[in-house]
């Protein structure tokens, strides 16, 4: 629990940190689309190399990304097991009694693992290199065409950024409550089913109570500082689109086009 | 029965940008049967220190022994549940840990986790709630209906119900009104006197240290820089000034007297000390 990395901003001074948040959001979306182009292992290899370069230039450590990925390992193992029984395409690679392991099952699982890994790297890079406030501003700007259709873009952006902002706070709170309950003899690991349910309740209920309290306090604090829902706001800080942003977007788009070509040809 | 820290280091989030050494080379022996105050500026590592006592945190280096348990790096102590039963740890703002529908259920949660049967657990819980001063007719209320101070008392009852032999309290009076804080301290004093429970209290309140505690441990930047009995601690004017600790009013009064050339022969720690010394001086004239 101590090393939760999900959604955490890591203050470093790197090329990626300095990019315009809008650039990073668009780049993230393009990359996420690119992942779903079925260009085979070559395609994933290309995306992988691209991300590796970006990761190095963001100065984030590999162990940091690995920690973000670790929680999904359990799910992946589960998926592998299910796939092994369900997918029956390709050649038989292994026979144990009446059970056949097909190549399709393995390849399919490897694909899923790769996709998930790449997605986590991409989203982690965005949240780890962009301050929550910058992220909001970027989102709001990108959504601004929708404002003409009376979509409350500022409110949406504010909600998203508050949600992101509170992920680490909630995790911290959860950790604190877990410790407090552990001091009362709660054992999250062993115990009967009933005890486990009780243990989870002892975490969830206080977490909800304190979250609602925090939400209330936050709303009050925002109002006290003159925040009015739906009011027009001006900005102190302006986002700047630089040459490096241009380069980044061109290369990401190039990557997408390249992958599509690879698939089509 | 003992609490002993041996060269304990603790590092949060090692090998990351958030790496932070919260404890450094802490060696410490806590006297059993006493009330020990743990003081120090915010961020000096008080919470980190006390969370080692029931194995919530394991030292990054060094070890500590608590009663028969050894807590060291990379290895959860055997039978950690028993350790947590013996060392009751009350968190700062403990009221946030309440989760059951009624007070009695919440307080009996601890004993039940340690294998006590429902009926008996509720009896233990009722006793603990009475001890902390909750009215029996409130036992079936929801924790949400109580005031902050009452909630905190219930949370403390939740720990007392496990009948620990060592009670650790992390800023138990923070955010309470002066009267509530005082009666809370009285409660701890009573538990110490009548049940012989060893008590460690993290606090910023020097009046409380003077009035209720026996020993003082001072932390600074993750290091124990002082561990003395209360009398010695409050004689150390220079340190208090340097650490910008506001002395308790009695101590400040005594110091002011000394500045004006009035000296006292014996230690002044309570109003009674002070008055009897003044009476003695008047008698001499
Ligand atoms: N989970 C954590 N991760 C990283 N640093 C922490 C964590 N908890 C506390 N710290 C840091 O450790 C230091 C000591 O904290 P703490 O023991 O809570 O101090 P105190 O209780 O004396 O105020 C502080 O500087 C704090 O920022
Ligand atoms: Mg603290």
Coordinates of C-alpha atoms and ligand atoms in Angstrom, one line a residue:
Chain A
X1 CA 0.0 0.0 0.0
X2 CA 2.9 2.3 0.7
X3 CA 4.0 2.7 -2.8
X4 CA 0.9 3.5 -4.7
X5 CA 1.8 5.2 -7.9
X6 CA -1.6 5.5 -9.5
X7 CA -2.3 9.0 -10.7
X8 CA 0.6 10.5 -8.7
X9 CA 2.4 13.5 -10.0
X10 CA 6.2 13.2 -9.8
X11 CA 7.9 16.5 -9.8
X12 CA 10.9 16.2 -12.1
X13 CA 12.4 18.5 -14.7
X14 CA 12.2 16.8 -18.0
X15 CA 11.3 17.3 -21.6
X16 CA 8.0 15.5 -21.1
X17 CA 7.1 17.5 -18.0
X18 CA 7.5 20.7 -19.9
X19 CA 5.2 19.8 -22.8
X20 CA 1.9 21.5 -23.0
X21 CA -0.8 19.4 -21.2
X22 CA -3.0 19.6 -24.3
X23 CA -0.2 18.0 -26.3
X24 CA 0.2 15.2 -23.8
X25 CA -3.6 14.5 -23.7
X26 CA -3.8 14.4 -27.4
X27 CA -0.7 12.3 -27.7
X28 CA -2.1 9.9 -25.1
X29 CA -5.3 9.5 -27.0
X30 CA -3.5 8.9 -30.3
X31 CA -1.3 6.3 -28.6
X32 CA -4.2 4.6 -27.0
X33 CA -5.8 4.3 -30.5
X34 CA -2.5 3.1 -31.9
X35 CA -2.5 0.2 -29.4
X36 CA -5.8 -1.1 -30.7
X37 CA -4.6 -1.3 -34.3
X38 CA -3.9 -5.0 -34.8
X39 CA -0.5 -4.6 -36.3
X40 CA 0.9 -7.7 -34.6
X41 CA 4.0 -8.0 -32.6
X42 CA 5.9 -5.7 -34.9
X43 CA 3.4 -3.0 -34.2
X44 CA 3.7 -3.4 -30.5
X45 CA 7.4 -3.5 -30.8
X46 CA 7.3 -0.1 -32.6
X47 CA 5.0 1.4 -30.0
X48 CA 7.1 -0.1 -27.3
X49 CA 10.3 1.5 -28.6
X50 CA 8.5 4.8 -28.9
X51 CA 7.3 4.7 -25.3
X52 CA 10.7 3.6 -24.1
X53 CA 12.2 6.7 -25.6
X54 CA 9.5 8.9 -24.1
X55 CA 9.9 7.2 -20.8
X56 CA 13.6 7.8 -20.7
X57 CA 13.1 11.5 -21.7
X58 CA 10.5 11.8 -18.9
X59 CA 13.1 10.8 -16.4
X60 CA 10.6 8.5 -14.6
X61 CA 12.1 5.3 -13.3
X62 CA 11.2 1.9 -14.6
X63 CA 10.5 0.7 -11.2
X64 CA 7.9 3.4 -10.9
X65 CA 6.0 2.2 -14.0
X66 CA 6.4 -1.4 -12.8
X67 CA 4.7 -0.5 -9.5
X68 CA 1.8 0.9 -11.5
X69 CA 1.6 -2.3 -13.4
X70 CA 1.9 -4.7 -10.6
X71 CA -1.6 -4.5 -9.2
X72 CA -3.0 -5.7 -12.6
X73 CA -0.8 -8.8 -12.6
X74 CA -3.3 -10.8 -10.6
X75 CA -6.0 -10.0 -13.2
X76 CA -3.7 -11.0 -16.0
X77 CA -2.9 -14.4 -14.5
X78 CA -6.6 -14.9 -14.1
X79 CA -7.2 -14.0 -17.7
X80 CA -4.4 -16.4 -18.9
X81 CA -6.1 -19.2 -17.1
X82 CA -9.5 -18.5 -18.5
X83 CA -8.0 -18.1 -22.0
X84 CA -6.3 -21.4 -21.7
X85 CA -9.6 -23.2 -21.3
X86 CA -11.7 -21.1 -23.7
X87 CA -9.6 -20.4 -26.8
X88 CA -9.2 -23.4 -29.0
X89 CA -7.6 -21.9 -32.1
X90 CA -4.1 -22.4 -33.6
X91 CA -1.9 -25.4 -33.0
X92 CA -1.9 -27.6 -30.0
X93 CA 1.3 -26.8 -28.0
X94 CA 0.8 -29.0 -25.0
X95 CA -1.4 -31.9 -24.0
X96 CA -1.9 -32.8 -20.4
X97 CA -4.4 -35.7 -20.1
X98 CA -7.6 -34.5 -21.9
X99 CA -6.5 -30.8 -21.8
X100 CA -5.0 -29.2 -24.8
X101 CA -3.2 -25.9 -24.7
X102 CA -3.6 -24.0 -28.0
X103 CA -1.1 -21.5 -29.4
X104 CA -4.1 -19.1 -29.9
X105 CA -4.7 -19.0 -26.1
X106 CA -1.1 -18.0 -25.4
X107 CA -0.8 -15.5 -28.2
X108 CA -4.1 -13.9 -27.3
X109 CA -3.0 -13.5 -23.7
X110 CA 0.3 -12.1 -24.6
X111 CA -1.5 -9.5 -26.7
X112 CA -3.7 -8.5 -23.8
X113 CA -0.7 -8.3 -21.5
X114 CA 1.2 -6.1 -24.0
X115 CA -1.8 -3.8 -24.5
X116 CA -2.4 -3.4 -20.9
X117 CA 1.2 -2.7 -20.2
X118 CA 1.4 -0.1 -22.9
X119 CA -1.8 1.5 -21.8
X120 CA -0.5 1.8 -18.2
X121 CA 2.8 3.2 -19.3
X122 CA 0.9 5.8 -21.4
X123 CA -1.5 6.9 -18.8
X124 CA 1.0 6.8 -16.0
X125 CA 3.3 9.1 -18.1
X126 CA 0.5 11.6 -18.5
X127 CA -0.5 11.8 -14.8
X128 CA 3.1 11.5 -13.5
X129 CA 4.4 14.3 -15.6
X130 CA 1.5 16.7 -15.6
X131 CA 0.3 18.7 -12.5
X132 CA -3.4 18.1 -11.8
X133 CA -4.2 21.8 -12.4
X134 CA -2.4 21.8 -15.7
X135 CA -4.3 18.7 -16.7
X136 CA -7.6 20.4 -15.9
X137 CA -6.6 23.4 -18.0
X138 CA -5.6 21.2 -20.9
X139 CA -8.8 19.2 -20.7
X140 CA -10.9 22.3 -20.5
X141 CA -9.2 23.8 -23.6
X142 CA -9.6 20.6 -25.5
X143 CA -13.3 20.4 -24.6
X144 CA -14.0 24.0 -25.3
X145 CA -15.6 23.5 -28.7
X146 CA -18.3 21.6 -26.8
X147 CA -19.1 24.7 -24.7
X148 CA -20.8 26.1 -27.8
X149 CA -23.3 23.2 -27.4
X150 CA -23.9 24.2 -23.8
X151 CA -21.9 21.4 -22.4
X152 CA -20.5 22.6 -19.1
X153 CA -16.9 21.9 -20.1
X154 CA -15.3 23.8 -17.2
X155 CA -17.3 21.8 -14.7
X156 CA -16.5 18.6 -16.4
X157 CA -12.8 19.4 -16.4
X158 CA -13.0 20.5 -12.8
X159 CA -14.6 17.3 -11.8
X160 CA -12.1 15.2 -13.6
X161 CA -9.2 17.0 -12.1
X162 CA -10.7 16.9 -8.6
X163 CA -11.1 13.2 -9.0
X164 CA -7.5 12.8 -10.1
X165 CA -6.3 15.1 -7.3
X166 CA -8.1 13.0 -4.7
X167 CA -6.9 9.6 -5.7
X168 CA -3.7 9.9 -3.7
X169 CA -5.5 11.5 -0.8
X170 CA -8.0 8.7 -0.7
X171 CA -5.3 6.1 -0.9
X172 CA -3.5 7.7 2.0
X173 CA -6.7 7.8 4.0
X174 CA -7.3 4.2 3.2
X175 CA -3.9 3.3 4.3
X176 CA -4.4 5.2 7.6
X177 CA -7.7 3.5 8.3
X178 CA -6.2 0.1 7.4
X179 CA -3.5 0.7 10.0
X180 CA -6.0 1.8 12.6
X181 CA -8.1 -1.3 12.0
X182 CA -5.0 -3.5 11.9
X183 CA -4.3 -2.1 15.4
X184 CA -7.7 -3.5 16.4
X185 CA -6.8 -6.9 15.2
X186 CA -8.2 -6.8 11.7
X187 CA -6.3 -9.2 9.5
X188 CA -6.9 -8.6 5.8
X189 CA -5.1 -11.7 4.7
X190 CA -6.4 -14.6 6.7
X191 CA -9.7 -15.3 8.4
X192 CA -13.0 -16.8 7.4
X193 CA -15.2 -15.4 4.7
X194 CA -17.4 -13.6 7.2
X195 CA -14.3 -12.1 8.9
X196 CA -13.0 -10.9 5.6
X197 CA -16.3 -9.1 4.8
X198 CA -16.2 -7.5 8.2
X199 CA -12.6 -6.4 7.6
X200 CA -13.5 -4.8 4.3
X201 CA -16.5 -3.1 5.8
X202 CA -14.2 -1.7 8.6
X203 CA -12.3 0.0 5.8
X204 CA -15.0 1.0 3.4
X205 CA -17.4 2.6 5.9
X206 CA -14.9 5.1 7.5
X207 CA -13.5 5.8 4.0
X208 CA -17.0 6.8 2.8
X209 CA -17.7 8.9 5.9
X210 CA -14.5 10.8 5.6
X211 CA -14.8 11.2 1.8
X212 CA -18.1 12.9 2.2
X213 CA -16.8 15.1 4.9
X214 CA -13.8 16.0 2.7
X215 CA -16.1 16.7 -0.2
X216 CA -18.2 19.0 2.0
X217 CA -15.1 20.8 3.3
X218 CA -13.7 21.2 -0.2
X219 CA -17.0 22.7 -1.5
X220 CA -17.0 25.1 1.4
X221 CA -13.4 26.0 0.8
X222 CA -14.0 26.6 -2.9
X223 CA -17.0 28.8 -2.2
X224 CA -15.2 30.7 0.5
X225 CA -12.6 31.6 -2.2
X226 CA -15.3 32.8 -4.6
X227 CA -15.7 29.8 -6.8
X228 CA -19.2 29.9 -8.3
X229 CA -20.5 27.0 -10.3
X230 CA -21.1 28.0 -13.9
X231 CA -19.6 31.5 -13.6
X232 CA -17.2 32.7 -16.2
X233 CA -13.6 32.4 -15.1
X234 CA -10.5 34.0 -16.4
X235 CA -7.0 32.5 -16.1
X236 CA -3.8 33.7 -14.6
X237 CA -1.7 31.1 -16.3
X238 CA -1.8 30.6 -20.1
X239 CA -0.9 27.4 -21.8
X240 CA 1.8 27.8 -24.4
X241 CA 2.1 25.6 -27.5
X242 CA 5.8 25.4 -28.5
X243 CA 7.9 23.9 -31.2
X244 CA 8.5 20.9 -29.1
X245 CA 4.8 20.2 -28.8
X246 CA 4.6 20.4 -32.5
X247 CA 7.4 17.9 -32.9
X248 CA 5.8 15.6 -30.3
X249 CA 2.4 15.6 -32.0
X250 CA 3.9 15.1 -35.5
X251 CA 5.9 12.1 -34.3
X252 CA 2.9 10.6 -32.5
X253 CA 0.7 11.0 -35.5
X254 CA 3.4 9.6 -37.7
X255 CA 3.5 6.6 -35.5
X256 CA -0.3 6.1 -35.8
X257 CA -0.2 6.5 -39.6
X258 CA 2.8 4.2 -39.8
X259 CA 1.0 1.5 -37.9
X260 CA -2.2 1.8 -40.0
X261 CA 0.0 1.5 -43.2
X262 CA 1.7 -1.5 -41.7
X263 CA -1.6 -3.1 -41.1
X264 CA -3.1 -2.3 -44.5
X265 CA -0.1 -3.3 -46.5
Chain B
X1 CA 8.1 -6.5 30.1
X2 CA 10.0 -3.9 28.3
X3 CA 10.2 -1.6 25.3
X4 CA 13.6 -1.3 23.8
X5 CA 14.6 0.4 20.5
X6 CA 18.0 -0.5 19.1
X7 CA 19.5 1.7 16.4
X8 CA 16.2 1.9 14.5
X9 CA 16.1 3.7 11.1
X10 CA 12.9 4.1 9.1
X11 CA 12.8 5.2 5.5
X12 CA 9.5 6.0 3.7
X13 CA 9.3 5.0 0.0
X14 CA 12.9 3.9 -0.3
X15 CA 14.5 4.2 -3.7
X16 CA 12.1 6.7 -5.1
X17 CA 11.9 10.4 -5.5
X18 CA 9.7 10.4 -2.4
X19 CA 12.3 8.7 -0.3
X20 CA 12.4 10.2 3.2
X21 CA 14.3 9.1 6.3
X22 CA 11.8 9.6 9.1
X23 CA 13.8 7.9 11.9
X24 CA 17.5 7.8 12.3
X25 CA 19.5 5.7 14.7
X26 CA 16.8 5.7 17.4
X27 CA 17.9 3.8 20.6
X28 CA 15.5 4.1 23.4
X29 CA 14.3 2.3 26.6
X30 CA 10.8 3.1 27.8
X31 CA 10.2 2.6 31.5
X32 CA 7.3 0.3 32.1
X33 CA 4.5 1.4 34.3
X34 CA 5.1 5.0 33.6
X35 CA 3.5 7.7 31.4
X36 CA 6.0 8.8 28.8
X37 CA 5.4 11.9 26.7
X38 CA 6.8 11.9 23.2
X39 CA 7.3 15.5 22.0
X40 CA 8.8 17.2 19.0
X41 CA 8.0 19.5 16.2
X42 CA 5.5 18.4 13.5
X43 CA 7.3 16.1 11.1
X44 CA 9.9 15.1 13.6
X45 CA 8.9 11.4 13.4
X46 CA 6.7 10.9 16.5
X47 CA 3.9 9.1 14.6
X48 CA 6.5 7.0 12.7
X49 CA 8.1 6.0 16.0
X50 CA 5.0 4.9 17.7
X51 CA 3.7 2.9 14.7
X52 CA 6.7 0.6 15.2
X53 CA 5.4 -0.4 18.6
X54 CA 2.7 -2.7 17.3
X55 CA 4.4 -3.7 14.1
X56 CA 2.5 -1.5 11.7
X57 CA 5.8 -0.2 10.5
X58 CA 8.9 -2.4 10.5
X59 CA 12.3 -0.8 10.9
X60 CA 14.4 -0.3 7.8
X61 CA 17.4 -0.9 9.9
X62 CA 17.9 -2.0 13.5
X63 CA 15.2 -3.7 15.7
X64 CA 13.0 -3.2 18.7
X65 CA 11.7 -5.5 21.4
X66 CA 8.3 -5.1 23.0
X67 CA 7.6 -7.5 25.8
X68 CA 8.5 -10.9 24.2
X69 CA 8.3 -9.7 20.6
X70 CA 11.1 -8.7 18.3
X71 CA 10.3 -6.3 15.5
X72 CA 12.9 -6.1 12.8
X73 CA 13.5 -5.3 9.2
X74 CA 11.8 -7.3 6.4
X75 CA 10.1 -9.8 8.7
X76 CA 6.7 -9.5 10.4
X77 CA 7.0 -10.6 14.0
X78 CA 5.5 -14.0 14.7
X79 CA 2.1 -13.8 16.2
X80 CA 1.6 -10.2 15.3
X81 CA -2.0 -10.3 16.4
X82 CA -1.0 -11.0 20.0
X83 CA 1.5 -8.1 19.8
X84 CA -1.4 -5.8 18.7
X85 CA -3.5 -7.0 21.6
X86 CA -0.8 -6.2 24.1
X87 CA 0.1 -2.8 22.5
X88 CA -3.0 -0.8 22.0
X89 CA -2.4 2.0 19.5
X90 CA -4.8 4.9 19.3
X91 CA -4.4 6.9 16.1
X92 CA -4.5 10.6 15.8
X93 CA -8.1 11.6 15.0
X94 CA -9.1 8.0 15.9
X95 CA -12.8 8.9 15.5
X96 CA -12.4 8.2 11.8
X97 CA -12.0 4.5 12.4
X98 CA -15.6 4.0 13.8
X99 CA -17.7 2.0 11.3
X100 CA -20.4 -0.1 13.1
X101 CA -24.0 0.9 13.5
X102 CA -23.8 1.2 17.2
X103 CA -21.1 2.2 19.8
X104 CA -21.3 -1.2 21.6
X105 CA -20.8 -3.1 18.3
X106 CA -17.9 -0.9 17.3
X107 CA -16.1 -1.3 20.6
X108 CA -16.6 -5.1 20.7
X109 CA -15.1 -5.3 17.2
X110 CA -11.6 -5.5 18.7
X111 CA -12.1 -8.2 21.2
X112 CA -14.1 -10.2 18.6
X113 CA -11.1 -10.0 16.3
X114 CA -9.1 -11.6 19.0
X115 CA -11.5 -14.5 19.3
X116 CA -13.7 -13.4 22.1
X117 CA -17.3 -14.6 21.8
X118 CA -20.0 -12.0 20.9
X119 CA -21.8 -11.9 24.3
X120 CA -18.6 -11.6 26.2
X121 CA -17.1 -9.1 23.8
X122 CA -20.2 -6.9 24.4
X123 CA -19.7 -7.1 28.1
X124 CA -16.1 -6.1 27.8
X125 CA -17.1 -3.3 25.4
X126 CA -19.7 -2.0 27.9
X127 CA -17.1 -1.8 30.6
X128 CA -14.6 0.0 28.3
X129 CA -17.3 2.5 27.3
X130 CA -18.1 3.2 30.9
X131 CA -14.4 3.6 31.7
X132 CA -14.1 6.4 29.1
X133 CA -17.2 8.0 30.4
X134 CA -19.9 7.2 27.9
X135 CA -23.4 7.1 29.2
X136 CA -24.9 3.5 29.0
X137 CA -28.0 4.8 27.4
X138 CA -25.9 5.9 24.5
X139 CA -24.5 2.5 23.8
X140 CA -27.0 1.7 21.0
X141 CA -26.5 5.1 19.3
X142 CA -24.8 5.4 16.0
X143 CA -21.3 6.9 16.2
X144 CA -22.4 9.5 13.7
X145 CA -24.7 11.0 16.4
X146 CA -21.9 11.8 18.8
X147 CA -19.8 14.9 19.1
X148 CA -16.1 14.8 18.0
X149 CA -14.9 14.4 21.6
X150 CA -17.3 11.6 22.4
X151 CA -16.4 9.8 19.2
X152 CA -12.7 9.9 20.2
X153 CA -13.6 8.5 23.5
X154 CA -15.4 5.6 21.8
X155 CA -12.4 5.0 19.6
X156 CA -10.2 4.8 22.7
X157 CA -12.7 2.5 24.3
X158 CA -12.3 0.3 21.2
X159 CA -8.6 -0.1 22.0
X160 CA -9.1 -0.4 25.8
X161 CA -11.5 -3.3 25.1
X162 CA -8.6 -5.4 24.0
X163 CA -7.1 -4.9 27.5
X164 CA -3.6 -3.9 26.3
X165 CA -0.7 -3.7 28.8
X166 CA 0.8 -0.9 26.8
X167 CA -1.3 2.0 25.6
X168 CA 0.1 4.3 22.9
X169 CA -1.8 7.5 22.0
X170 CA -1.0 9.7 19.1
X171 CA -2.0 13.2 19.9
X172 CA -5.1 12.1 21.7
X173 CA -6.2 15.6 22.7
X174 CA -5.6 17.4 19.4
X175 CA -8.7 19.4 18.4
X176 CA -10.5 18.9 21.7
X177 CA -11.8 21.7 23.9
X178 CA -9.6 22.3 27.0
X179 CA -12.1 20.7 29.4
X180 CA -12.4 17.6 27.2
X181 CA -8.7 17.4 26.8
X182 CA -8.2 17.6 30.5
X183 CA -10.7 14.9 31.3
X184 CA -9.1 12.8 28.7
X185 CA -5.7 13.1 30.3
X186 CA -7.3 12.3 33.7
X187 CA -8.6 9.1 32.1
X188 CA -5.1 8.1 31.0
X189 CA -3.7 8.9 34.5
X190 CA -6.3 6.7 36.0
X191 CA -5.6 3.8 33.6
X192 CA -1.9 4.1 34.5
X193 CA -2.5 4.3 38.3
X194 CA -5.3 1.8 38.7
X195 CA -4.4 -0.8 36.0
X196 CA -0.7 -0.3 35.8
X197 CA -0.9 0.3 32.1
X198 CA 2.3 1.7 30.5
X199 CA 1.3 4.7 28.6
X200 CA 3.1 6.6 25.7
X201 CA 1.5 9.9 24.7
X202 CA 2.5 11.9 21.7
X203 CA 1.6 15.5 22.6
X204 CA 2.3 19.1 21.9
X205 CA 0.8 20.3 25.2
X206 CA 3.4 21.1 27.8
X207 CA 0.9 21.7 30.5
X208 CA -0.2 18.1 30.0
X209 CA 3.4 16.9 30.1
X210 CA 4.0 18.7 33.4
X211 CA 0.8 17.6 35.0
X212 CA 0.3 14.0 33.9
X213 CA 3.5 12.5 32.5
X214 CA 6.5 11.0 34.2
X215 CA 9.1 11.0 31.5
X216 CA 9.8 12.9 28.3
X217 CA 11.3 11.8 25.0
X218 CA 12.2 14.6 22.6
X219 CA 12.4 13.9 18.9
X220 CA 14.1 16.2 16.4
X221 CA 14.4 15.4 12.7
X222 CA 13.9 11.7 13.3
X223 CA 16.4 11.5 16.1
X224 CA 15.9 11.1 19.9
X225 CA 17.8 14.0 21.3
X226 CA 16.7 13.8 24.9
X227 CA 15.1 11.2 27.2
X228 CA 14.8 12.3 30.8
X229 CA 12.3 12.5 33.6
X230 CA 9.9 15.3 33.7
X231 CA 11.7 17.2 36.5
X232 CA 15.0 17.3 34.7
X233 CA 13.2 18.3 31.4
X234 CA 11.6 21.3 32.9
X235 CA 14.8 22.5 34.5
X236 CA 16.4 22.7 31.1
X237 CA 15.4 26.3 30.4
X238 CA 18.0 26.6 27.7
X239 CA 16.7 23.7 25.7
X240 CA 13.2 24.9 25.9
X241 CA 14.1 28.3 24.7
X242 CA 16.2 26.9 21.9
X243 CA 13.4 24.6 20.8
X244 CA 10.9 27.4 21.2
X245 CA 8.8 25.4 23.6
X246 CA 6.4 27.5 25.6
X247 CA 7.0 26.4 29.2
X248 CA 3.9 25.6 31.3
X249 CA 2.6 28.5 33.3
X250 CA 4.0 27.3 36.6
X251 CA 7.5 26.9 35.2
X252 CA 7.3 30.3 33.5
X253 CA 6.2 31.9 36.8
X254 CA 9.1 30.3 38.7
X255 CA 11.5 31.5 36.0
X256 CA 10.2 35.0 36.2
X257 CA 10.6 34.9 40.0
X258 CA 14.2 33.9 39.6
X259 CA 14.8 36.7 37.2
X260 CA 13.6 39.0 40.0
X261 CA 16.0 37.4 42.5
X262 CA 13.5 35.2 44.3
X263 CA 14.8 31.6 44.4
X264 CA 13.0 28.5 45.6
X265 CA 14.8 25.7 47.5
X266 CA 12.8 22.7 46.1
X267 CA 11.4 21.8 42.8
X268 CA 8.3 23.7 41.6
X269 CA 6.1 21.4 39.4
X270 CA 2.6 22.0 40.7
X271 CA 0.5 24.8 42.1
X272 CA 0.8 23.1 45.5
X273 CA 4.6 23.2 45.3
X274 CA 4.5 26.8 44.5
X275 CA 2.1 27.9 47.2
X276 CA 3.9 25.9 49.9
X277 CA 7.2 27.4 48.9
X278 CA 5.7 31.0 49.0
X279 CA 4.2 30.3 52.4
X280 CA 7.6 29.0 53.6
X281 CA 9.3 32.2 52.4
X282 CA 6.7 34.4 54.0
X283 CA 7.2 32.5 57.3
X284 CA 10.9 33.3 57.2
X285 CA 10.4 37.0 57.0
Ligands
LIG1 N1 3.6 7.7 4.2 C1 4.7 8.6 4.1 N2 5.4 8.7 3.0 C2 6.5 9.5 3.0 N3 6.8 10.3 4.0 C3 6.1 10.3 5.1 C4 5.0 9.4 5.2 N4 4.4 9.6 6.5 C5 5.2 10.5 7.1 N5 6.2 11.0 6.3 C6 7.2 12.0 6.6 O1 7.9 11.5 7.7 C7 8.2 12.6 8.6 C8 7.8 12.2 10.0 O2 6.4 12.1 10.0 P1 5.5 11.8 11.3 O3 6.1 10.6 11.9 O4 4.1 11.7 10.9 O5 5.8 13.1 12.1 P2 5.1 13.7 13.4 O6 4.1 12.7 13.8 O7 6.2 13.9 14.4 O8 4.4 14.9 12.9 C9 7.5 13.8 8.0 O9 8.4 14.7 7.4 C10 6.5 13.3 7.0 O10 6.4 14.1 5.9
LIG2 MG1 2.0 12.8 13.9

